[in-house]
Amino acid sequence: MNLKLFGEFFVTLLVIVDPPGMVPVFLALTGALPAKARNRAGTQAVLLALGVIVGFAVAGQTLLDYLHVQLPALQAAGGLLLVLVALQLLTGKTDEPEEQGGTSNVALVPLGTPLLAGPGAIVATMLFVQRAESLDEYLVLAAAILAVMATVWLVLRFSGLIVKLLRPAGIEVLTRIAGLLLAAIAVQLIADAIFAFVQVYAPRL
């Protein structure tokens, strides 16, 4: 087993996904839900993120080429989606408990994607897959993806302890802070996408 490759990819993907940084947003979106529904949302988000990352690892470049979509466009789309979620958090529209169907929506968007399986995680995965030269190395990358997703699941699973400590008033404050942070992340994603587009198209003008 190529432990060096495993370590590089595991650390890279873990830093990009940022499980501790996910906790405030996760609690802001699910803090008003019962513990069982919150745990289910966390599991659904991790499973979706795993599926998206694996899907792009296997056929990401082929899919983007077929659709004539560049990675900066994917990054900008993720940023715009996060702006909408950030506005909801800042205006308090997520304070009321979600319906059961809404729980799944929160788990899928924005938790599963683009927060967990966002442009950064997708690009990093595609780059490491391009570096792999044998079946063993592909299996090492798969093991690293599973290890990262398991780490994220554990962090989200035990975030319920934080809910008990903060109580409703604390969750409301955390929601506003998470909205502000999420807005900053969204603006950075869009700015990076614009910069990438300028680098690609400016020389052609």
mmCIF file with all atom_site columns, C-alpha atoms in Angstrom:
data_model
loop_
_atom_site.group_PDB
_atom_site.id
_atom_site.type_symbol
_atom_site.label_atom_id
_atom_site.label_alt_id
_atom_site.label_comp_id
_atom_site.label_asym_id
_atom_site.label_entity_id
_atom_site.label_seq_id
_atom_site.pdbx_PDB_ins_code
_atom_site.Cartn_x
_atom_site.Cartn_y
_atom_site.Cartn_z
_atom_site.occupancy
_atom_site.B_iso_or_equiv
_atom_site.pdbx_formal_charge
_atom_site.auth_seq_id
_atom_site.auth_comp_id
_atom_site.auth_asym_id
_atom_site.auth_atom_id
_atom_site.pdbx_PDB_model_num
ATOM 1   C CA . MET A 1 1   ? 0.000   0.000  0.000   1.00 0.00 ? 1   MET A CA 1
ATOM 2   C CA . ASN A 1 2   ? 1.346   3.414  -1.005  1.00 0.00 ? 2   ASN A CA 1
ATOM 3   C CA . LEU A 1 3   ? 1.104   5.143  2.364   1.00 0.00 ? 3   LEU A CA 1
ATOM 4   C CA . LYS A 1 4   ? 2.661   8.337  1.006   1.00 0.00 ? 4   LYS A CA 1
ATOM 5   C CA . LEU A 1 5   ? -0.058  8.701  -1.630  1.00 0.00 ? 5   LEU A CA 1
ATOM 6   C CA . PHE A 1 6   ? -2.734  7.796  0.914   1.00 0.00 ? 6   PHE A CA 1
ATOM 7   C CA . GLY A 1 7   ? -1.434  10.383 3.377   1.00 0.00 ? 7   GLY A CA 1
ATOM 8   C CA . GLU A 1 8   ? -1.149  13.143 0.781   1.00 0.00 ? 8   GLU A CA 1
ATOM 9   C CA . PHE A 1 9   ? -4.656  12.638 -0.569  1.00 0.00 ? 9   PHE A CA 1
ATOM 10  C CA . PHE A 1 10  ? -6.228  12.061 2.846   1.00 0.00 ? 10  PHE A CA 1
ATOM 11  C CA . VAL A 1 11  ? -4.753  15.254 4.303   1.00 0.00 ? 11  VAL A CA 1
ATOM 12  C CA . THR A 1 12  ? -5.530  17.297 1.171   1.00 0.00 ? 12  THR A CA 1
ATOM 13  C CA . LEU A 1 13  ? -9.157  16.176 0.979   1.00 0.00 ? 13  LEU A CA 1
ATOM 14  C CA . LEU A 1 14  ? -9.667  16.462 4.745   1.00 0.00 ? 14  LEU A CA 1
ATOM 15  C CA . VAL A 1 15  ? -8.398  20.049 4.777   1.00 0.00 ? 15  VAL A CA 1
ATOM 16  C CA . ILE A 1 16  ? -10.624 20.979 1.841   1.00 0.00 ? 16  ILE A CA 1
ATOM 17  C CA . VAL A 1 17  ? -13.735 19.344 3.314   1.00 0.00 ? 17  VAL A CA 1
ATOM 18  C CA . ASP A 1 18  ? -12.894 20.841 6.734   1.00 0.00 ? 18  ASP A CA 1
ATOM 19  C CA . PRO A 1 19  ? -15.102 18.783 9.118   1.00 0.00 ? 19  PRO A CA 1
ATOM 20  C CA . PRO A 1 20  ? -14.733 21.199 12.093  1.00 0.00 ? 20  PRO A CA 1
ATOM 21  C CA . GLY A 1 21  ? -15.704 24.107 9.864   1.00 0.00 ? 21  GLY A CA 1
ATOM 22  C CA . MET A 1 22  ? -18.757 22.162 8.723   1.00 0.00 ? 22  MET A CA 1
ATOM 23  C CA . VAL A 1 23  ? -20.153 21.879 12.255  1.00 0.00 ? 23  VAL A CA 1
ATOM 24  C CA . PRO A 1 24  ? -21.502 25.476 12.579  1.00 0.00 ? 24  PRO A CA 1
ATOM 25  C CA . VAL A 1 25  ? -23.280 25.298 9.221   1.00 0.00 ? 25  VAL A CA 1
ATOM 26  C CA . PHE A 1 26  ? -24.589 21.800 9.937   1.00 0.00 ? 26  PHE A CA 1
ATOM 27  C CA . LEU A 1 27  ? -25.970 22.881 13.305  1.00 0.00 ? 27  LEU A CA 1
ATOM 28  C CA . ALA A 1 28  ? -27.415 26.064 11.831  1.00 0.00 ? 28  ALA A CA 1
ATOM 29  C CA . LEU A 1 29  ? -29.332 24.054 9.233   1.00 0.00 ? 29  LEU A CA 1
ATOM 30  C CA . THR A 1 30  ? -30.354 21.134 11.444  1.00 0.00 ? 30  THR A CA 1
ATOM 31  C CA . GLY A 1 31  ? -30.167 22.445 15.029  1.00 0.00 ? 31  GLY A CA 1
ATOM 32  C CA . ALA A 1 32  ? -33.949 22.746 15.320  1.00 0.00 ? 32  ALA A CA 1
ATOM 33  C CA . LEU A 1 33  ? -34.513 19.159 14.175  1.00 0.00 ? 33  LEU A CA 1
ATOM 34  C CA . PRO A 1 34  ? -34.926 16.169 16.504  1.00 0.00 ? 34  PRO A CA 1
ATOM 35  C CA . ALA A 1 35  ? -31.707 14.240 17.145  1.00 0.00 ? 35  ALA A CA 1
ATOM 36  C CA . LYS A 1 36  ? -32.810 11.316 14.960  1.00 0.00 ? 36  LYS A CA 1
ATOM 37  C CA . ALA A 1 37  ? -33.605 13.565 11.995  1.00 0.00 ? 37  ALA A CA 1
ATOM 38  C CA . ARG A 1 38  ? -30.337 15.491 12.459  1.00 0.00 ? 38  ARG A CA 1
ATOM 39  C CA . ASN A 1 39  ? -28.317 12.271 12.452  1.00 0.00 ? 39  ASN A CA 1
ATOM 40  C CA . ARG A 1 40  ? -30.168 11.086 9.351   1.00 0.00 ? 40  ARG A CA 1
ATOM 41  C CA . ALA A 1 41  ? -29.422 14.377 7.598   1.00 0.00 ? 41  ALA A CA 1
ATOM 42  C CA . GLY A 1 42  ? -25.724 14.013 8.424   1.00 0.00 ? 42  GLY A CA 1
ATOM 43  C CA . THR A 1 43  ? -25.642 10.462 7.080   1.00 0.00 ? 43  THR A CA 1
ATOM 44  C CA . GLN A 1 44  ? -27.456 11.464 3.885   1.00 0.00 ? 44  GLN A CA 1
ATOM 45  C CA . ALA A 1 45  ? -25.099 14.395 3.334   1.00 0.00 ? 45  ALA A CA 1
ATOM 46  C CA . VAL A 1 46  ? -22.003 12.208 3.728   1.00 0.00 ? 46  VAL A CA 1
ATOM 47  C CA . LEU A 1 47  ? -23.383 9.496  1.432   1.00 0.00 ? 47  LEU A CA 1
ATOM 48  C CA . LEU A 1 48  ? -24.249 12.042 -1.252  1.00 0.00 ? 48  LEU A CA 1
ATOM 49  C CA . ALA A 1 49  ? -20.813 13.675 -0.970  1.00 0.00 ? 49  ALA A CA 1
ATOM 50  C CA . LEU A 1 50  ? -19.182 10.248 -1.255  1.00 0.00 ? 50  LEU A CA 1
ATOM 51  C CA . GLY A 1 51  ? -21.201 9.450  -4.372  1.00 0.00 ? 51  GLY A CA 1
ATOM 52  C CA . VAL A 1 52  ? -20.428 12.798 -6.010  1.00 0.00 ? 52  VAL A CA 1
ATOM 53  C CA . ILE A 1 53  ? -16.686 12.611 -5.299  1.00 0.00 ? 53  ILE A CA 1
ATOM 54  C CA . VAL A 1 54  ? -16.434 9.004  -6.499  1.00 0.00 ? 54  VAL A CA 1
ATOM 55  C CA . GLY A 1 55  ? -18.484 9.854  -9.579  1.00 0.00 ? 55  GLY A CA 1
ATOM 56  C CA . PHE A 1 56  ? -16.199 12.720 -10.536 1.00 0.00 ? 56  PHE A CA 1
ATOM 57  C CA . ALA A 1 57  ? -13.142 10.590 -9.766  1.00 0.00 ? 57  ALA A CA 1
ATOM 58  C CA . VAL A 1 58  ? -14.340 7.962  -12.245 1.00 0.00 ? 58  VAL A CA 1
ATOM 59  C CA . ALA A 1 59  ? -15.866 10.080 -15.009 1.00 0.00 ? 59  ALA A CA 1
ATOM 60  C CA . GLY A 1 60  ? -15.537 13.736 -14.000 1.00 0.00 ? 60  GLY A CA 1
ATOM 61  C CA . GLN A 1 61  ? -13.266 14.973 -16.761 1.00 0.00 ? 61  GLN A CA 1
ATOM 62  C CA . THR A 1 62  ? -15.187 13.052 -19.411 1.00 0.00 ? 62  THR A CA 1
ATOM 63  C CA . LEU A 1 63  ? -18.502 14.511 -18.208 1.00 0.00 ? 63  LEU A CA 1
ATOM 64  C CA . LEU A 1 64  ? -17.203 18.090 -18.117 1.00 0.00 ? 64  LEU A CA 1
ATOM 65  C CA . ASP A 1 65  ? -15.658 17.751 -21.577 1.00 0.00 ? 65  ASP A CA 1
ATOM 66  C CA . TYR A 1 66  ? -18.903 16.342 -22.974 1.00 0.00 ? 66  TYR A CA 1
ATOM 67  C CA . LEU A 1 67  ? -20.927 19.241 -21.533 1.00 0.00 ? 67  LEU A CA 1
ATOM 68  C CA . HIS A 1 68  ? -18.236 21.779 -22.554 1.00 0.00 ? 68  HIS A CA 1
ATOM 69  C CA . VAL A 1 69  ? -18.096 22.965 -18.942 1.00 0.00 ? 69  VAL A CA 1
ATOM 70  C CA . GLN A 1 70  ? -14.871 24.179 -17.357 1.00 0.00 ? 70  GLN A CA 1
ATOM 71  C CA . LEU A 1 71  ? -14.006 23.713 -13.697 1.00 0.00 ? 71  LEU A CA 1
ATOM 72  C CA . PRO A 1 72  ? -14.263 27.468 -12.918 1.00 0.00 ? 72  PRO A CA 1
ATOM 73  C CA . ALA A 1 73  ? -17.881 27.382 -14.108 1.00 0.00 ? 73  ALA A CA 1
ATOM 74  C CA . LEU A 1 74  ? -18.591 24.555 -11.668 1.00 0.00 ? 74  LEU A CA 1
ATOM 75  C CA . GLN A 1 75  ? -16.892 26.565 -8.945  1.00 0.00 ? 75  GLN A CA 1
ATOM 76  C CA . ALA A 1 76  ? -18.957 29.693 -9.688  1.00 0.00 ? 76  ALA A CA 1
ATOM 77  C CA . ALA A 1 77  ? -22.175 27.666 -9.668  1.00 0.00 ? 77  ALA A CA 1
ATOM 78  C CA . GLY A 1 78  ? -21.310 26.289 -6.244  1.00 0.00 ? 78  GLY A CA 1
ATOM 79  C CA . GLY A 1 79  ? -20.594 29.808 -5.001  1.00 0.00 ? 79  GLY A CA 1
ATOM 80  C CA . LEU A 1 80  ? -23.962 31.122 -6.204  1.00 0.00 ? 80  LEU A CA 1
ATOM 81  C CA . LEU A 1 81  ? -25.743 28.233 -4.517  1.00 0.00 ? 81  LEU A CA 1
ATOM 82  C CA . LEU A 1 82  ? -23.968 28.982 -1.238  1.00 0.00 ? 82  LEU A CA 1
ATOM 83  C CA . VAL A 1 83  ? -24.976 32.654 -1.488  1.00 0.00 ? 83  VAL A CA 1
ATOM 84  C CA . LEU A 1 84  ? -28.645 31.625 -1.463  1.00 0.00 ? 84  LEU A CA 1
ATOM 85  C CA . VAL A 1 85  ? -28.138 29.399 1.577   1.00 0.00 ? 85  VAL A CA 1
ATOM 86  C CA . ALA A 1 86  ? -26.168 32.106 3.389   1.00 0.00 ? 86  ALA A CA 1
ATOM 87  C CA . LEU A 1 87  ? -28.993 34.605 2.837   1.00 0.00 ? 87  LEU A CA 1
ATOM 88  C CA . GLN A 1 88  ? -31.464 32.136 4.337   1.00 0.00 ? 88  GLN A CA 1
ATOM 89  C CA . LEU A 1 89  ? -29.271 31.732 7.414   1.00 0.00 ? 89  LEU A CA 1
ATOM 90  C CA . LEU A 1 90  ? -28.735 35.469 7.830   1.00 0.00 ? 90  LEU A CA 1
ATOM 91  C CA . THR A 1 91  ? -32.453 36.270 7.521   1.00 0.00 ? 91  THR A CA 1
ATOM 92  C CA . GLY A 1 92  ? -33.465 33.498 9.915   1.00 0.00 ? 92  GLY A CA 1
ATOM 93  C CA . LYS A 1 93  ? -35.615 31.545 7.477   1.00 0.00 ? 93  LYS A CA 1
ATOM 94  C CA . THR A 1 94  ? -34.132 28.272 8.691   1.00 0.00 ? 94  THR A CA 1
ATOM 95  C CA . ASP A 1 95  ? -35.081 28.831 12.337  1.00 0.00 ? 95  ASP A CA 1
ATOM 96  C CA . GLU A 1 96  ? -38.330 26.881 12.071  1.00 0.00 ? 96  GLU A CA 1
ATOM 97  C CA . PRO A 1 97  ? -38.103 23.083 12.086  1.00 0.00 ? 97  PRO A CA 1
ATOM 98  C CA . GLU A 1 98  ? -38.069 21.612 8.613   1.00 0.00 ? 98  GLU A CA 1
ATOM 99  C CA . GLU A 1 99  ? -40.659 19.203 7.339   1.00 0.00 ? 99  GLU A CA 1
ATOM 100 C CA . GLN A 1 100 ? -39.498 15.658 6.847   1.00 0.00 ? 100 GLN A CA 1
ATOM 101 C CA . GLY A 1 101 ? -39.023 16.272 3.137   1.00 0.00 ? 101 GLY A CA 1
ATOM 102 C CA . GLY A 1 102 ? -37.087 19.427 3.910   1.00 0.00 ? 102 GLY A CA 1
ATOM 103 C CA . THR A 1 103 ? -34.625 17.459 6.004   1.00 0.00 ? 103 THR A CA 1
ATOM 104 C CA . SER A 1 104 ? -33.566 15.526 2.941   1.00 0.00 ? 104 SER A CA 1
ATOM 105 C CA . ASN A 1 105 ? -33.260 18.759 0.956   1.00 0.00 ? 105 ASN A CA 1
ATOM 106 C CA . VAL A 1 106 ? -30.957 20.280 3.586   1.00 0.00 ? 106 VAL A CA 1
ATOM 107 C CA . ALA A 1 107 ? -28.878 17.098 3.655   1.00 0.00 ? 107 ALA A CA 1
ATOM 108 C CA . LEU A 1 108 ? -28.509 17.030 -0.112  1.00 0.00 ? 108 LEU A CA 1
ATOM 109 C CA . VAL A 1 109 ? -28.172 20.779 -0.764  1.00 0.00 ? 109 VAL A CA 1
ATOM 110 C CA . PRO A 1 110 ? -26.124 22.516 0.553   1.00 0.00 ? 110 PRO A CA 1
ATOM 111 C CA . LEU A 1 111 ? -24.604 19.981 2.981   1.00 0.00 ? 111 LEU A CA 1
ATOM 112 C CA . GLY A 1 112 ? -23.849 17.093 0.631   1.00 0.00 ? 112 GLY A CA 1
ATOM 113 C CA . THR A 1 113 ? -23.007 19.395 -2.213  1.00 0.00 ? 113 THR A CA 1
ATOM 114 C CA . PRO A 1 114 ? -21.483 21.954 -2.602  1.00 0.00 ? 114 PRO A CA 1
ATOM 115 C CA . LEU A 1 115 ? -20.208 22.094 1.016   1.00 0.00 ? 115 LEU A CA 1
ATOM 116 C CA . LEU A 1 116 ? -18.791 18.562 1.382   1.00 0.00 ? 116 LEU A CA 1
ATOM 117 C CA . ALA A 1 117 ? -18.467 17.617 -2.283  1.00 0.00 ? 117 ALA A CA 1
ATOM 118 C CA . GLY A 1 118 ? -17.611 21.081 -3.512  1.00 0.00 ? 118 GLY A CA 1
ATOM 119 C CA . PRO A 1 119 ? -15.423 22.302 -6.373  1.00 0.00 ? 119 PRO A CA 1
ATOM 120 C CA . GLY A 1 120 ? -12.266 22.075 -4.258  1.00 0.00 ? 120 GLY A CA 1
ATOM 121 C CA . ALA A 1 121 ? -12.841 18.446 -3.285  1.00 0.00 ? 121 ALA A CA 1
ATOM 122 C CA . ILE A 1 122 ? -13.842 17.513 -6.834  1.00 0.00 ? 122 ILE A CA 1
ATOM 123 C CA . VAL A 1 123 ? -10.811 19.178 -8.430  1.00 0.00 ? 123 VAL A CA 1
ATOM 124 C CA . ALA A 1 124 ? -8.389  17.685 -5.880  1.00 0.00 ? 124 ALA A CA 1
ATOM 125 C CA . THR A 1 125 ? -9.843  14.209 -6.443  1.00 0.00 ? 125 THR A CA 1
ATOM 126 C CA . MET A 1 126 ? -9.611  14.506 -10.221 1.00 0.00 ? 126 MET A CA 1
ATOM 127 C CA . LEU A 1 127 ? -5.989  15.671 -10.011 1.00 0.00 ? 127 LEU A CA 1
ATOM 128 C CA . PHE A 1 128 ? -4.951  12.776 -7.761  1.00 0.00 ? 128 PHE A CA 1
ATOM 129 C CA . VAL A 1 129 ? -6.766  10.283 -10.007 1.00 0.00 ? 129 VAL A CA 1
ATOM 130 C CA . GLN A 1 130 ? -4.795  11.617 -12.986 1.00 0.00 ? 130 GLN A CA 1
ATOM 131 C CA . ARG A 1 131 ? -1.592  10.981 -11.027 1.00 0.00 ? 131 ARG A CA 1
ATOM 132 C CA . ALA A 1 132 ? -2.473  7.348  -10.270 1.00 0.00 ? 132 ALA A CA 1
ATOM 133 C CA . GLU A 1 133 ? -0.736  4.836  -12.515 1.00 0.00 ? 133 GLU A CA 1
ATOM 134 C CA . SER A 1 134 ? -1.884  1.424  -11.286 1.00 0.00 ? 134 SER A CA 1
ATOM 135 C CA . LEU A 1 135 ? -4.862  -0.393 -9.805  1.00 0.00 ? 135 LEU A CA 1
ATOM 136 C CA . ASP A 1 136 ? -3.168  -0.379 -6.395  1.00 0.00 ? 136 ASP A CA 1
ATOM 137 C CA . GLU A 1 137 ? -2.928  3.408  -6.440  1.00 0.00 ? 137 GLU A CA 1
ATOM 138 C CA . TYR A 1 138 ? -6.579  3.737  -7.471  1.00 0.00 ? 138 TYR A CA 1
ATOM 139 C CA . LEU A 1 139 ? -7.513  1.539  -4.494  1.00 0.00 ? 139 LEU A CA 1
ATOM 140 C CA . VAL A 1 140 ? -5.373  3.707  -2.212  1.00 0.00 ? 140 VAL A CA 1
ATOM 141 C CA . LEU A 1 141 ? -7.238  6.819  -3.373  1.00 0.00 ? 141 LEU A CA 1
ATOM 142 C CA . ALA A 1 142 ? -10.568 5.054  -2.827  1.00 0.00 ? 142 ALA A CA 1
ATOM 143 C CA . ALA A 1 143 ? -9.513  4.117  0.704   1.00 0.00 ? 143 ALA A CA 1
ATOM 144 C CA . ALA A 1 144 ? -8.516  7.744  1.406   1.00 0.00 ? 144 ALA A CA 1
ATOM 145 C CA . ILE A 1 145 ? -11.916 9.011  0.198   1.00 0.00 ? 145 ILE A CA 1
ATOM 146 C CA . LEU A 1 146 ? -13.703 6.513  2.454   1.00 0.00 ? 146 LEU A CA 1
ATOM 147 C CA . ALA A 1 147 ? -11.505 7.495  5.421   1.00 0.00 ? 147 ALA A CA 1
ATOM 148 C CA . VAL A 1 148 ? -12.249 11.201 4.943   1.00 0.00 ? 148 VAL A CA 1
ATOM 149 C CA . MET A 1 149 ? -15.995 10.628 4.619   1.00 0.00 ? 149 MET A CA 1
ATOM 150 C CA . ALA A 1 150 ? -15.961 8.421  7.733   1.00 0.00 ? 150 ALA A CA 1
ATOM 151 C CA . THR A 1 151 ? -14.205 11.222 9.627   1.00 0.00 ? 151 THR A CA 1
ATOM 152 C CA . VAL A 1 152 ? -16.798 13.749 8.468   1.00 0.00 ? 152 VAL A CA 1
ATOM 153 C CA . TRP A 1 153 ? -19.637 11.426 9.470   1.00 0.00 ? 153 TRP A CA 1
ATOM 154 C CA . LEU A 1 154 ? -18.212 10.996 12.981  1.00 0.00 ? 154 LEU A CA 1
ATOM 155 C CA . VAL A 1 155 ? -17.845 14.770 13.415  1.00 0.00 ? 155 VAL A CA 1
ATOM 156 C CA . LEU A 1 156 ? -21.427 15.420 12.283  1.00 0.00 ? 156 LEU A CA 1
ATOM 157 C CA . ARG A 1 157 ? -22.771 12.482 14.266  1.00 0.00 ? 157 ARG A CA 1
ATOM 158 C CA . PHE A 1 158 ? -21.451 13.818 17.564  1.00 0.00 ? 158 PHE A CA 1
ATOM 159 C CA . SER A 1 159 ? -22.268 17.457 16.837  1.00 0.00 ? 159 SER A CA 1
ATOM 160 C CA . GLY A 1 160 ? -25.507 16.819 18.737  1.00 0.00 ? 160 GLY A CA 1
ATOM 161 C CA . LEU A 1 161 ? -23.518 17.272 21.947  1.00 0.00 ? 161 LEU A CA 1
ATOM 162 C CA . ILE A 1 162 ? -22.901 20.870 20.897  1.00 0.00 ? 162 ILE A CA 1
ATOM 163 C CA . VAL A 1 163 ? -26.640 21.376 20.359  1.00 0.00 ? 163 VAL A CA 1
ATOM 164 C CA . LYS A 1 164 ? -27.328 20.337 23.954  1.00 0.00 ? 164 LYS A CA 1
ATOM 165 C CA . LEU A 1 165 ? -24.761 22.819 25.226  1.00 0.00 ? 165 LEU A CA 1
ATOM 166 C CA . LEU A 1 166 ? -25.846 25.793 23.099  1.00 0.00 ? 166 LEU A CA 1
ATOM 167 C CA . ARG A 1 167 ? -29.638 25.451 23.484  1.00 0.00 ? 167 ARG A CA 1
ATOM 168 C CA . PRO A 1 168 ? -32.038 27.382 21.163  1.00 0.00 ? 168 PRO A CA 1
ATOM 169 C CA . ALA A 1 169 ? -30.598 30.853 21.845  1.00 0.00 ? 169 ALA A CA 1
ATOM 170 C CA . GLY A 1 170 ? -27.070 29.678 21.144  1.00 0.00 ? 170 GLY A CA 1
ATOM 171 C CA . ILE A 1 171 ? -28.166 27.919 17.967  1.00 0.00 ? 171 ILE A CA 1
ATOM 172 C CA . GLU A 1 172 ? -29.757 31.145 16.731  1.00 0.00 ? 172 GLU A CA 1
ATOM 173 C CA . VAL A 1 173 ? -26.514 33.091 17.258  1.00 0.00 ? 173 VAL A CA 1
ATOM 174 C CA . LEU A 1 174 ? -24.531 30.282 15.638  1.00 0.00 ? 174 LEU A CA 1
ATOM 175 C CA . THR A 1 175 ? -26.904 30.365 12.655  1.00 0.00 ? 175 THR A CA 1
ATOM 176 C CA . ARG A 1 176 ? -26.179 34.038 11.995  1.00 0.00 ? 176 ARG A CA 1
ATOM 177 C CA . ILE A 1 177 ? -22.414 33.505 12.331  1.00 0.00 ? 177 ILE A CA 1
ATOM 178 C CA . ALA A 1 178 ? -22.570 30.477 10.036  1.00 0.00 ? 178 ALA A CA 1
ATOM 179 C CA . GLY A 1 179 ? -24.492 32.529 7.470   1.00 0.00 ? 179 GLY A CA 1
ATOM 180 C CA . LEU A 1 180 ? -21.816 35.203 7.484   1.00 0.00 ? 180 LEU A CA 1
ATOM 181 C CA . LEU A 1 181 ? -19.008 32.651 7.128   1.00 0.00 ? 181 LEU A CA 1
ATOM 182 C CA . LEU A 1 182 ? -20.888 30.835 4.383   1.00 0.00 ? 182 LEU A CA 1
ATOM 183 C CA . ALA A 1 183 ? -21.390 34.096 2.498   1.00 0.00 ? 183 ALA A CA 1
ATOM 184 C CA . ALA A 1 184 ? -17.646 34.759 2.695   1.00 0.00 ? 184 ALA A CA 1
ATOM 185 C CA . ILE A 1 185 ? -16.894 31.255 1.367   1.00 0.00 ? 185 ILE A CA 1
ATOM 186 C CA . ALA A 1 186 ? -19.364 31.793 -1.476  1.00 0.00 ? 186 ALA A CA 1
ATOM 187 C CA . VAL A 1 187 ? -17.819 35.138 -2.463  1.00 0.00 ? 187 VAL A CA 1
ATOM 188 C CA . GLN A 1 188 ? -14.342 33.569 -2.411  1.00 0.00 ? 188 GLN A CA 1
ATOM 189 C CA . LEU A 1 189 ? -15.501 30.715 -4.666  1.00 0.00 ? 189 LEU A CA 1
ATOM 190 C CA . ILE A 1 190 ? -16.999 33.150 -7.175  1.00 0.00 ? 190 ILE A CA 1
ATOM 191 C CA . ALA A 1 191 ? -13.918 35.401 -7.054  1.00 0.00 ? 191 ALA A CA 1
ATOM 192 C CA . ASP A 1 192 ? -11.603 32.425 -7.672  1.00 0.00 ? 192 ASP A CA 1
ATOM 193 C CA . ALA A 1 193 ? -13.789 31.323 -10.590 1.00 0.00 ? 193 ALA A CA 1
ATOM 194 C CA . ILE A 1 194 ? -13.690 34.819 -12.146 1.00 0.00 ? 194 ILE A CA 1
ATOM 195 C CA . PHE A 1 195 ? -9.893  34.956 -11.715 1.00 0.00 ? 195 PHE A CA 1
ATOM 196 C CA . ALA A 1 196 ? -9.569  31.534 -13.397 1.00 0.00 ? 196 ALA A CA 1
ATOM 197 C CA . PHE A 1 197 ? -11.744 32.658 -16.310 1.00 0.00 ? 197 PHE A CA 1
ATOM 198 C CA . VAL A 1 198 ? -9.653  35.825 -16.730 1.00 0.00 ? 198 VAL A CA 1
ATOM 199 C CA . GLN A 1 199 ? -6.449  33.776 -16.824 1.00 0.00 ? 199 GLN A CA 1
ATOM 200 C CA . VAL A 1 200 ? -7.916  31.522 -19.522 1.00 0.00 ? 200 VAL A CA 1
ATOM 201 C CA . TYR A 1 201 ? -9.589  34.097 -21.757 1.00 0.00 ? 201 TYR A CA 1
ATOM 202 C CA . ALA A 1 202 ? -7.500  37.281 -21.293 1.00 0.00 ? 202 ALA A CA 1
ATOM 203 C CA . PRO A 1 203 ? -4.611  36.077 -23.512 1.00 0.00 ? 203 PRO A CA 1
ATOM 204 C CA . ARG A 1 204 ? -7.105  35.372 -26.326 1.00 0.00 ? 204 ARG A CA 1
ATOM 205 C CA . LEU A 1 205 ? -8.409  38.946 -26.437 1.00 0.00 ? 205 LEU A CA 1
#
